Coordinates of N, CA and C in Angstrom, one line a residue:
M1 N -33.0 -38.5 -5.8 CA -33.6 -37.2 -6.0 C -35.1 -37.2 -5.6
Q2 N -35.8 -38.3 -6.1 CA -37.2 -38.4 -5.8 C -37.4 -38.5 -4.3
A3 N -36.5 -39.3 -3.6 CA -36.7 -39.4 -2.2 C -36.5 -38.1 -1.4
R4 N -35.6 -37.3 -1.9 CA -35.4 -35.9 -1.3 C -36.6 -35.1 -1.5
K5 N -37.2 -35.1 -2.7 CA -38.4 -34.4 -3.0 C -39.6 -34.8 -2.1
I6 N -39.7 -36.1 -1.8 CA -40.7 -36.6 -1.0 C -40.5 -36.1 0.5
A7 N -39.2 -36.2 0.9 CA -38.8 -35.7 2.2 C -39.1 -34.3 2.4
A8 N -38.8 -33.5 1.4 CA -39.0 -32.0 1.5 C -40.5 -31.7 1.5
A9 N -41.3 -32.5 0.7 CA -42.7 -32.3 0.8 C -43.3 -32.6 2.1
S10 N -42.8 -33.7 2.7 CA -43.3 -34.1 4.0 C -42.9 -33.1 5.1
A11 N -41.7 -32.5 5.0 CA -41.4 -31.4 5.9 C -42.3 -30.2 5.7
G12 N -42.6 -29.9 4.5 CA -43.5 -28.8 4.2 C -44.9 -29.0 4.9
L13 N -45.3 -30.3 4.8 CA -46.6 -30.6 5.4 C -46.5 -30.5 6.9
L14 N -45.4 -30.9 7.5 CA -45.2 -30.8 9.0 C -45.3 -29.4 9.4
L15 N -44.5 -28.5 8.6 CA -44.5 -27.1 9.0 C -45.9 -26.5 8.8
T16 N -46.6 -26.9 7.8 CA -47.9 -26.3 7.5 C -49.0 -26.7 8.5
V17 N -49.1 -28.0 8.9 CA -50.1 -28.4 9.8 C -49.7 -28.4 11.2
G18 N -48.4 -28.2 11.5 CA -47.9 -28.0 12.8 C -47.9 -29.3 13.6
L19 N -47.5 -30.4 13.0 CA -47.4 -31.6 13.7 C -46.0 -31.9 14.0
T20 N -45.7 -32.1 15.3 CA -44.3 -32.5 15.7 C -44.5 -33.6 16.7
A21 N -43.6 -34.5 16.7 CA -43.6 -35.6 17.7 C -43.6 -35.1 19.1
A22 N -44.4 -35.7 20.0 CA -44.5 -35.3 21.4 C -45.0 -33.9 21.7
Q23 N -45.7 -33.3 20.7 CA -46.3 -32.0 20.9 C -47.7 -32.0 20.5
G24 N -48.6 -31.5 21.4 CA -50.0 -31.4 21.1 C -50.2 -30.1 20.4
A25 N -51.4 -29.9 19.8 CA -51.7 -28.7 19.1 C -52.7 -27.9 20.0
T26 N -52.4 -26.7 20.3 CA -53.3 -25.9 21.2 C -53.5 -24.5 20.7
A27 N -54.8 -24.2 20.5 CA -55.1 -22.8 20.2 C -55.4 -22.1 21.5
Q28 N -55.0 -20.8 21.6 CA -55.1 -20.1 22.8 C -55.7 -18.7 22.6
A29 N -56.3 -18.2 23.6 CA -56.8 -16.9 23.6 C -55.8 -15.9 24.2
A30 N -56.1 -14.7 24.3 CA -55.1 -13.7 24.9 C -54.6 -14.1 26.2
T31 N -53.4 -13.9 26.5 CA -52.7 -14.2 27.7 C -53.1 -13.3 28.9
T32 N -53.4 -13.8 30.0 CA -53.6 -12.9 31.2 C -52.2 -12.4 31.6
R33 N -52.2 -11.1 31.7 CA -50.9 -10.4 32.0 C -50.6 -10.7 33.5
V34 N -49.4 -11.1 33.8 CA -49.0 -11.4 35.2 C -48.5 -10.0 35.7
A35 N -48.9 -9.7 36.9 CA -48.5 -8.4 37.5 C -47.0 -8.7 38.0
A36 N -46.1 -8.1 37.3 CA -44.7 -8.3 37.7 C -44.1 -7.1 38.3
P37 N -43.2 -7.2 39.3 CA -42.6 -6.1 39.9 C -41.7 -5.3 38.9
C38 N -41.4 -4.1 39.3 CA -40.6 -3.3 38.4 C -39.1 -3.5 38.7
E39 N -38.7 -4.2 39.7 CA -37.3 -4.4 40.0 C -36.8 -5.6 39.1
G40 N -35.5 -5.4 38.8 CA -34.9 -6.5 38.0 C -35.4 -6.5 36.6
T41 N -35.0 -7.6 35.9 CA -35.3 -7.7 34.4 C -36.7 -8.4 34.3
Y42 N -37.5 -7.9 33.4 CA -38.8 -8.5 33.0 C -38.5 -9.5 31.9
T43 N -38.7 -10.8 32.1 CA -38.4 -11.8 31.1 C -39.7 -12.4 30.6
I44 N -39.8 -12.4 29.3 CA -41.0 -12.9 28.6 C -40.7 -13.9 27.5
V45 N -41.4 -15.0 27.4 CA -41.0 -16.1 26.5 C -42.2 -16.5 25.6
V46 N -41.8 -17.0 24.4 CA -42.8 -17.4 23.5 C -42.5 -18.8 23.0
G47 N -43.4 -19.8 23.2 CA -43.1 -21.2 22.8 C -43.4 -21.4 21.4
G48 N -43.1 -22.6 20.9 CA -43.2 -23.0 19.5 C -44.4 -23.7 19.2
T49 N -44.4 -24.4 18.0 CA -45.6 -25.1 17.5 C -46.1 -26.1 18.5
G50 N -47.4 -26.1 18.8 CA -48.0 -27.1 19.7 C -47.8 -26.7 21.2
S51 N -47.2 -25.6 21.5 CA -47.0 -25.3 22.9 C -48.2 -24.5 23.4
S52 N -48.2 -24.3 24.7 CA -49.2 -23.5 25.4 C -48.5 -22.6 26.4
W53 N -49.1 -21.6 26.8 CA -48.5 -20.6 27.7 C -47.9 -21.3 29.0
D54 N -48.6 -22.4 29.4 CA -48.2 -23.1 30.6 C -47.4 -24.4 30.3
H55 N -47.0 -24.5 29.1 CA -46.2 -25.7 28.7 C -45.4 -25.4 27.5
D56 N -44.3 -24.6 27.7 CA -43.5 -24.1 26.5 C -42.0 -24.5 26.7
N57 N -41.7 -25.3 27.7 CA -40.3 -25.8 27.9 C -39.4 -24.8 28.5
F58 N -39.7 -23.5 28.5 CA -38.8 -22.5 29.1 C -38.8 -22.6 30.6
T59 N -37.6 -22.4 31.1 CA -37.4 -22.4 32.6 C -36.6 -21.2 33.0
G60 N -36.4 -21.1 34.4 CA -35.7 -20.0 34.9 C -36.5 -18.9 35.5
N61 N -35.9 -17.8 35.7 CA -36.6 -16.6 36.3 C -37.4 -15.9 35.2
I62 N -38.7 -16.3 35.0 CA -39.6 -15.8 33.9 C -40.8 -15.1 34.5
Q63 N -41.1 -14.0 34.0 CA -42.3 -13.2 34.6 C -43.5 -13.5 33.7
Q64 N -43.4 -13.8 32.4 CA -44.5 -13.9 31.6 C -44.3 -14.9 30.5
H65 N -45.3 -15.8 30.3 CA -45.3 -16.7 29.1 C -46.4 -16.2 28.2
V66 N -46.1 -16.2 26.9 CA -47.1 -15.7 25.9 C -48.0 -16.8 25.4
G67 N -49.3 -16.6 25.4 CA -50.2 -17.5 24.8 C -50.7 -17.0 23.5
Y68 N -50.7 -17.8 22.5 CA -51.1 -17.4 21.1 C -51.5 -18.7 20.4
P69 N -52.2 -18.7 19.3 CA -52.6 -19.9 18.5 C -51.3 -20.5 17.9
T70 N -51.0 -21.8 18.3 CA -49.8 -22.4 17.9 C -50.1 -23.7 17.1
Q71 N -51.4 -23.9 16.7 CA -51.7 -25.1 16.0 C -51.0 -25.2 14.6
I72 N -51.1 -24.1 13.9 CA -50.6 -24.0 12.5 C -49.5 -23.0 12.5
P73 N -48.2 -23.3 12.2 CA -47.1 -22.4 12.2 C -47.1 -21.7 10.8
N74 N -47.8 -20.6 10.8 CA -47.9 -19.8 9.5 C -47.9 -18.3 9.8
G75 N -48.1 -17.5 8.8 CA -48.0 -16.1 9.0 C -49.1 -15.6 9.9
A76 N -50.3 -16.2 9.9 CA -51.4 -15.7 10.7 C -51.1 -16.0 12.2
S77 N -50.6 -17.2 12.5 CA -50.3 -17.5 13.9 C -49.1 -16.6 14.4
T78 N -48.2 -16.3 13.5 CA -47.0 -15.5 13.9 C -47.5 -14.1 14.2
R79 N -48.4 -13.5 13.3 CA -48.9 -12.2 13.5 C -49.7 -12.1 14.9
A80 N -50.5 -13.2 15.2 CA -51.2 -13.2 16.4 C -50.2 -13.2 17.6
G81 N -49.1 -13.9 17.5 CA -48.1 -14.0 18.5 C -47.4 -12.6 18.7
V82 N -47.1 -12.0 17.6 CA -46.4 -10.7 17.6 C -47.3 -9.7 18.3
N83 N -48.6 -9.7 18.0 CA -49.5 -8.7 18.6 C -49.7 -8.9 20.1
E84 N -49.7 -10.2 20.5 CA -49.9 -10.5 21.9 C -48.6 -10.1 22.7
L85 N -47.5 -10.5 22.1 CA -46.2 -10.1 22.7 C -46.1 -8.6 22.9
N86 N -46.4 -7.9 21.8 CA -46.4 -6.4 21.8 C -47.3 -5.9 22.9
R87 N -48.5 -6.4 23.0 CA -49.4 -5.9 24.1 C -48.8 -6.1 25.5
L88 N -48.3 -7.3 25.7 CA -47.8 -7.6 27.0 C -46.6 -6.8 27.4
V89 N -45.6 -6.6 26.5 CA -44.4 -5.9 26.9 C -44.7 -4.4 27.0
R90 N -45.6 -3.9 26.2 CA -45.9 -2.5 26.3 C -46.7 -2.1 27.5
D91 N -47.6 -3.0 27.9 CA -48.3 -2.8 29.2 C -47.3 -2.8 30.3
Q92 N -46.4 -3.7 30.3 CA -45.4 -3.8 31.4 C -44.5 -2.5 31.3
R93 N -44.1 -2.1 30.1 CA -43.3 -0.9 30.0 C -44.0 0.3 30.5
A94 N -45.3 0.4 30.3 CA -46.1 1.5 30.8 C -46.1 1.6 32.3
A95 N -46.2 0.4 32.9 CA -46.2 0.3 34.4 C -44.8 0.5 34.9
C96 N -43.7 0.1 34.2 CA -42.3 0.1 34.7 C -41.4 0.7 33.6
P97 N -41.5 2.0 33.4 CA -40.8 2.5 32.2 C -39.3 2.4 32.2
D98 N -38.6 2.1 33.3 CA -37.2 2.0 33.3 C -36.7 0.6 33.4
Q99 N -37.6 -0.4 33.3 CA -37.2 -1.8 33.4 C -36.7 -2.4 32.1
H100 N -35.6 -3.2 32.2 CA -35.1 -3.9 31.1 C -36.0 -5.1 30.7
V101 N -36.2 -5.3 29.5 CA -37.0 -6.5 29.0 C -36.1 -7.4 28.3
K102 N -36.2 -8.7 28.7 CA -35.5 -9.8 28.0 C -36.6 -10.7 27.4
M103 N -36.6 -10.9 26.1 CA -37.6 -11.8 25.5 C -36.9 -12.9 24.7
A104 N -37.6 -14.1 24.7 CA -37.0 -15.2 24.0 C -38.1 -16.0 23.3
G105 N -37.8 -16.7 22.2 CA -38.7 -17.5 21.6 C -38.0 -18.7 21.0
Y106 N -38.8 -19.8 20.9 CA -38.2 -21.1 20.3 C -39.1 -21.4 19.1
S107 N -38.4 -21.8 18.0 CA -39.0 -22.3 16.8 C -40.0 -21.2 16.3
L108 N -41.3 -21.6 16.2 CA -42.3 -20.6 15.8 C -42.3 -19.4 16.7
G109 N -42.1 -19.6 18.0 CA -42.0 -18.5 18.9 C -40.8 -17.6 18.6
A110 N -39.7 -18.2 18.1 CA -38.5 -17.4 17.7 C -38.9 -16.5 16.5
G111 N -39.7 -17.1 15.6 CA -40.2 -16.3 14.5 C -41.0 -15.1 15.0
V112 N -41.8 -15.3 16.0 CA -42.6 -14.2 16.6 C -41.7 -13.1 17.2
V113 N -40.7 -13.5 18.0 CA -39.8 -12.6 18.6 C -39.0 -11.8 17.5
H114 N -38.6 -12.6 16.5 CA -37.8 -12.0 15.4 C -38.6 -10.9 14.7
V115 N -39.9 -11.2 14.4 CA -40.7 -10.2 13.7 C -41.0 -9.0 14.6
W116 N -41.2 -9.3 15.9 CA -41.4 -8.2 16.9 C -40.2 -7.2 16.9
V117 N -39.0 -7.8 17.0 CA -37.8 -7.0 17.0 C -37.7 -6.1 15.7
T118 N -37.9 -6.7 14.6 CA -37.9 -6.0 13.3 C -38.9 -4.9 13.3
E119 N -40.0 -5.1 13.8 CA -41.1 -4.1 13.7 C -41.0 -3.0 14.8
N120 N -40.3 -3.3 15.9 CA -40.4 -2.4 17.1 C -39.1 -1.8 17.5
W121 N -38.0 -2.2 16.9 CA -36.7 -1.7 17.5 C -36.6 -0.2 17.5
Q122 N -37.3 0.5 16.6 CA -37.2 1.9 16.5 C -38.0 2.7 17.6
T123 N -39.0 2.0 18.2 CA -39.8 2.6 19.2 C -39.8 2.0 20.6
F124 N -38.9 1.0 20.8 CA -38.9 0.3 22.1 C -37.4 0.0 22.4
G125 N -36.9 0.6 23.4 CA -35.5 0.4 23.8 C -35.4 -0.4 25.1
N126 N -34.1 -0.5 25.5 CA -33.8 -1.3 26.8 C -34.4 -2.7 26.7
V127 N -34.1 -3.4 25.7 CA -34.6 -4.8 25.5 C -33.6 -5.6 24.7
N128 N -33.6 -6.9 25.0 CA -32.7 -7.8 24.2 C -33.5 -9.0 23.9
A129 N -33.1 -9.8 22.9 CA -33.8 -11.0 22.4 C -32.9 -12.2 22.3
I130 N -33.5 -13.3 22.5 CA -32.9 -14.6 22.3 C -33.7 -15.4 21.4
L131 N -33.2 -15.8 20.2 CA -33.9 -16.6 19.2 C -33.3 -18.0 19.1
V132 N -34.1 -19.0 19.6 CA -33.7 -20.4 19.6 C -34.4 -21.1 18.5
A133 N -33.6 -21.6 17.5 CA -34.1 -22.4 16.4 C -35.1 -21.5 15.6
D134 N -34.6 -20.4 15.2 CA -35.4 -19.4 14.5 C -35.6 -19.8 13.0
P135 N -36.8 -20.0 12.6 CA -37.0 -20.3 11.1 C -36.7 -19.2 10.2
K136 N -36.7 -18.0 10.7 CA -36.4 -16.8 9.9 C -34.9 -16.4 10.0
R137 N -34.1 -17.3 10.6 CA -32.7 -17.0 10.7 C -32.0 -16.9 9.3
Q138 N -31.2 -15.9 9.1 CA -30.5 -15.7 7.9 C -29.0 -16.1 8.0
G139 N -28.6 -17.0 7.1 CA -27.2 -17.4 7.1 C -26.3 -16.4 6.3
P140 N -25.0 -16.5 6.4 CA -24.2 -17.4 7.2 C -24.1 -17.0 8.6
P141 N -23.5 -17.9 9.5 CA -23.0 -19.2 9.1 C -24.2 -20.1 8.8
G142 N -23.8 -21.2 8.0 CA -24.9 -22.1 7.5 C -25.7 -21.4 6.5
A143 N -26.9 -22.0 6.3 CA -27.9 -21.5 5.3 C -29.0 -20.9 6.0
N144 N -30.0 -20.3 5.3 CA -31.2 -19.7 5.8 C -32.1 -20.8 6.5
G145 N -33.0 -20.3 7.3 CA -33.9 -21.2 8.0 C -35.0 -21.7 7.1
G146 N -35.9 -22.6 7.7 CA -36.9 -23.2 6.9 C -38.0 -22.3 6.4
A147 N -38.1 -21.1 7.0 CA -39.1 -20.1 6.5 C -38.9 -19.6 5.1
V148 N -37.7 -19.9 4.6 CA -37.4 -19.5 3.2 C -37.9 -20.4 2.2
P149 N -37.6 -21.7 2.2 CA -38.1 -22.7 1.2 C -39.6 -22.8 1.3
F150 N -40.2 -22.6 2.4 CA -41.6 -22.8 2.6 C -42.4 -21.5 2.7
G151 N -41.7 -20.4 2.3 CA -42.3 -19.1 2.4 C -43.6 -18.9 1.7
G152 N -43.7 -19.6 0.5 CA -44.9 -19.4 -0.3 C -46.1 -20.2 0.4
I153 N -45.8 -21.1 1.3 CA -46.9 -21.8 2.0 C -47.3 -21.2 3.2
I154 N -46.3 -20.7 4.0 CA -46.6 -20.2 5.4 C -47.0 -18.8 5.4
G155 N -46.5 -18.0 4.4 CA -47.0 -16.6 4.3 C -46.3 -15.6 5.2
A156 N -46.4 -14.3 4.9 CA -45.9 -13.3 5.8 C -46.7 -13.2 7.1
P157 N -46.0 -12.7 8.2 CA -44.6 -12.2 8.2 C -43.6 -13.3 8.6
L158 N -44.1 -14.6 8.7 CA -43.2 -15.7 9.0 C -42.2 -16.0 7.9
A159 N -42.7 -15.9 6.6 CA -41.9 -16.2 5.5 C -40.6 -15.4 5.4
G160 N -39.6 -16.0 4.8 CA -38.3 -15.3 4.6 C -37.3 -15.3 5.7
A161 N -36.2 -14.7 5.4 CA -35.1 -14.6 6.4 C -34.5 -13.2 6.4
D162 N -34.1 -12.7 7.5 CA -33.5 -11.4 7.5 C -32.8 -11.2 8.8
R163 N -32.1 -10.0 8.9 CA -31.4 -9.6 10.1 C -31.7 -8.2 10.5
F164 N -33.0 -7.8 10.3 CA -33.4 -6.5 10.6 C -33.7 -6.3 12.1
F165 N -32.6 -6.2 12.8 CA -32.7 -6.1 14.3 C -32.4 -4.7 14.8
G166 N -32.0 -3.8 13.9 CA -31.7 -2.4 14.4 C -30.6 -2.4 15.4
N167 N -30.8 -1.7 16.5 CA -29.8 -1.6 17.6 C -30.1 -2.5 18.8
I168 N -31.1 -3.5 18.6 CA -31.4 -4.3 19.7 C -30.4 -5.5 19.8
P169 N -29.8 -5.8 20.9 CA -29.0 -7.0 21.1 C -29.8 -8.3 20.9
V170 N -29.3 -9.1 19.9 CA -30.0 -10.4 19.6 C -29.0 -11.5 19.7
K171 N -29.4 -12.6 20.4 CA -28.6 -13.8 20.4 C -29.3 -14.9 19.7
T172 N -28.7 -15.4 18.6 CA -29.4 -16.5 17.8 C -28.6 -17.8 18.1
I173 N -29.4 -18.9 18.2 CA -28.9 -20.2 18.5 C -29.5 -21.2 17.6
C174 N -28.6 -21.9 16.9 CA -29.1 -22.9 15.9 C -28.1 -24.1 15.9
H175 N -28.6 -25.3 16.3 CA -27.7 -26.4 16.4 C -28.1 -27.6 15.5
W176 N -27.5 -27.8 14.4 CA -27.7 -28.9 13.5 C -29.2 -29.2 13.3
D177 N -29.9 -28.1 12.9 CA -31.3 -28.1 12.9 C -31.9 -27.5 11.6
Y178 N -32.6 -28.3 10.8 CA -33.1 -27.9 9.5 C -34.1 -26.6 9.7
V179 N -34.8 -26.5 10.8 CA -35.7 -25.4 10.9 C -35.0 -24.1 10.9
C180 N -33.8 -24.0 11.4 CA -33.1 -22.7 11.4 C -31.9 -22.7 10.4
D181 N -31.7 -23.9 9.7 CA -30.5 -24.0 8.8 C -30.8 -25.1 7.8
E182 N -31.2 -24.7 6.6 CA -31.4 -25.7 5.6 C -30.3 -26.7 5.3
S183 N -29.1 -26.2 5.5 CA -27.9 -27.0 5.2 C -27.8 -28.2 6.2
A184 N -28.5 -28.2 7.3 CA -28.4 -29.3 8.2 C -29.1 -30.6 7.6
G185 N -29.9 -30.4 6.6 CA -30.6 -31.5 6.0 C -31.9 -31.9 6.6
I186 N -32.9 -32.2 5.7 CA -34.2 -32.5 6.2 C -34.3 -33.6 7.2
W187 N -33.3 -34.6 7.1 CA -33.4 -35.7 7.9 C -33.1 -35.4 9.4
T188 N -32.6 -34.2 9.7 CA -32.4 -33.8 11.1 C -33.7 -33.4 11.8
Y189 N -34.8 -33.3 11.1 CA -36.0 -32.9 11.6 C -36.9 -34.1 11.8
P190 N -37.6 -34.3 13.0 CA -37.7 -33.4 14.1 C -36.7 -33.6 15.2
A191 N -35.9 -34.7 15.1 CA -35.1 -35.1 16.3 C -34.2 -34.0 16.8
N192 N -33.4 -33.4 15.9 CA -32.4 -32.4 16.4 C -33.2 -31.2 16.8
H193 N -34.3 -30.8 16.1 CA -35.0 -29.6 16.5 C -35.6 -29.7 17.9
M194 N -35.9 -30.9 18.3 CA -36.5 -31.1 19.6 C -35.6 -31.4 20.7
N195 N -34.4 -31.9 20.4 CA -33.5 -32.4 21.4 C -32.2 -31.7 21.6
D196 N -31.8 -30.7 20.7 CA -30.5 -30.1 20.7 C -30.4 -28.8 21.5
Y197 N -31.4 -28.5 22.3 CA -31.4 -27.2 23.0 C -31.7 -27.3 24.5
P198 N -31.2 -28.3 25.2 CA -31.6 -28.5 26.6 C -31.3 -27.3 27.5
Q199 N -30.1 -26.7 27.3 CA -29.7 -25.6 28.1 C -30.2 -24.3 27.7
D200 N -30.6 -24.2 26.4 CA -31.0 -22.9 25.9 C -32.4 -22.5 26.3
F201 N -33.2 -23.4 26.8 CA -34.5 -23.0 27.3 C -34.5 -22.4 28.7
N202 N -33.3 -22.5 29.4 CA -33.1 -21.9 30.7 C -32.8 -20.4 30.5
M203 N -33.7 -19.5 30.9 CA -33.5 -18.1 30.6 C -32.4 -17.5 31.5
D204 N -32.1 -18.2 32.6 CA -31.0 -17.7 33.4 C -29.7 -17.9 32.8
H205 N -29.7 -18.7 31.7 CA -28.4 -19.0 31.0 C -28.0 -17.8 30.0
H206 N -28.9 -16.9 29.8 CA -28.7 -15.8 28.8 C -28.7 -14.5 29.6
N207 N -27.7 -13.7 29.3 CA -27.6 -12.4 29.9 C -28.4 -11.3 29.2
D208 N -28.5 -10.1 29.7 CA -29.4 -9.1 29.2 C -28.8 -8.3 28.0
S209 N -27.6 -8.6 27.6 CA -26.9 -7.8 26.5 C -26.3 -8.6 25.5
A210 N -26.5 -9.9 25.4 CA -25.8 -10.8 24.5 C -26.2 -10.4 23.0
N211 N -25.2 -10.2 22.2 CA -25.4 -9.8 20.8 C -24.5 -10.7 20.0
E212 N -24.9 -11.9 19.6 CA -24.0 -12.9 19.1 C -24.8 -14.0 18.4
Q213 N -24.0 -14.9 17.8 CA -24.6 -16.1 17.1 C -23.9 -17.4 17.6
W214 N -24.7 -18.4 17.9 CA -24.2 -19.7 18.2 C -24.7 -20.6 17.2
Y215 N -23.8 -21.2 16.5 CA -24.1 -22.1 15.3 C -23.4 -23.4 15.4
N216 N -24.1 -24.5 15.6 CA -23.5 -25.8 15.7 C -22.5 -25.9 16.8
G217 N -22.7 -25.2 17.9 CA -21.8 -25.3 19.0 C -20.7 -24.3 19.0
A218 N -20.6 -23.5 17.9 CA -19.5 -22.6 17.8 C -20.0 -21.1 17.9
W219 N -19.2 -20.2 18.5 CA -19.6 -18.8 18.7 C -19.2 -18.0 17.4
Y220 N -20.1 -17.1 17.0 CA -19.8 -16.2 15.9 C -20.2 -14.8 16.4
P221 N -19.5 -13.8 15.9 CA -20.0 -12.4 16.3 C -21.3 -12.1 15.6
A222 N -22.0 -11.1 16.1 CA -23.2 -10.6 15.5 C -22.8 -10.0 14.1
S223 N -23.7 -10.1 13.1 CA -23.4 -9.5 11.8 C -24.6 -8.8 11.3
W224 N -25.2 -8.0 12.2 CA -26.4 -7.2 11.8 C -26.2 -5.8 12.4

């Protein structure tokens, strides 16, 4: 029991100070908006803790990478990411009102996209979201994400778990990973969190209307 308490405390420290193996900590200013054509889907991605707009592991046909402060994964960094994501997608929507938007986030970035969907689904249509290793993921299947046990440390809007997605199609992906599923066990972090999503970073792997859950390699229907 004492060993588990120590492990949990260590995980809380990792989540709080944003230290993950093989990731540097980078604070960023506002992202320069890339002038994207109005044809096709506008794909925008948000990296996780320690990422930068030019090094977030996402691949494929992407028009915009979001830069935001990723040093400390907490409510403040999440809010900064949500605000920057909102600025970029709404600027693009103003330029291309009929264009579909596909957005995705990983880890802290998934928390950013999650919060954006919750706050904007009533005023922004023709959009879908992909949440990879979302700390705000609400079980079942599995348990809630890590933003629940550490909610008192990280603060709103990152704290807690929910499925407040309205009518926006959302695809959630969680593979044997404590960050998005407490029941995976603290010992799965950081190895599984960093190594279990090789195909999911490829944005061409996700369609524009997926509304589903992938949990530990199995498909589940959406339940929101």
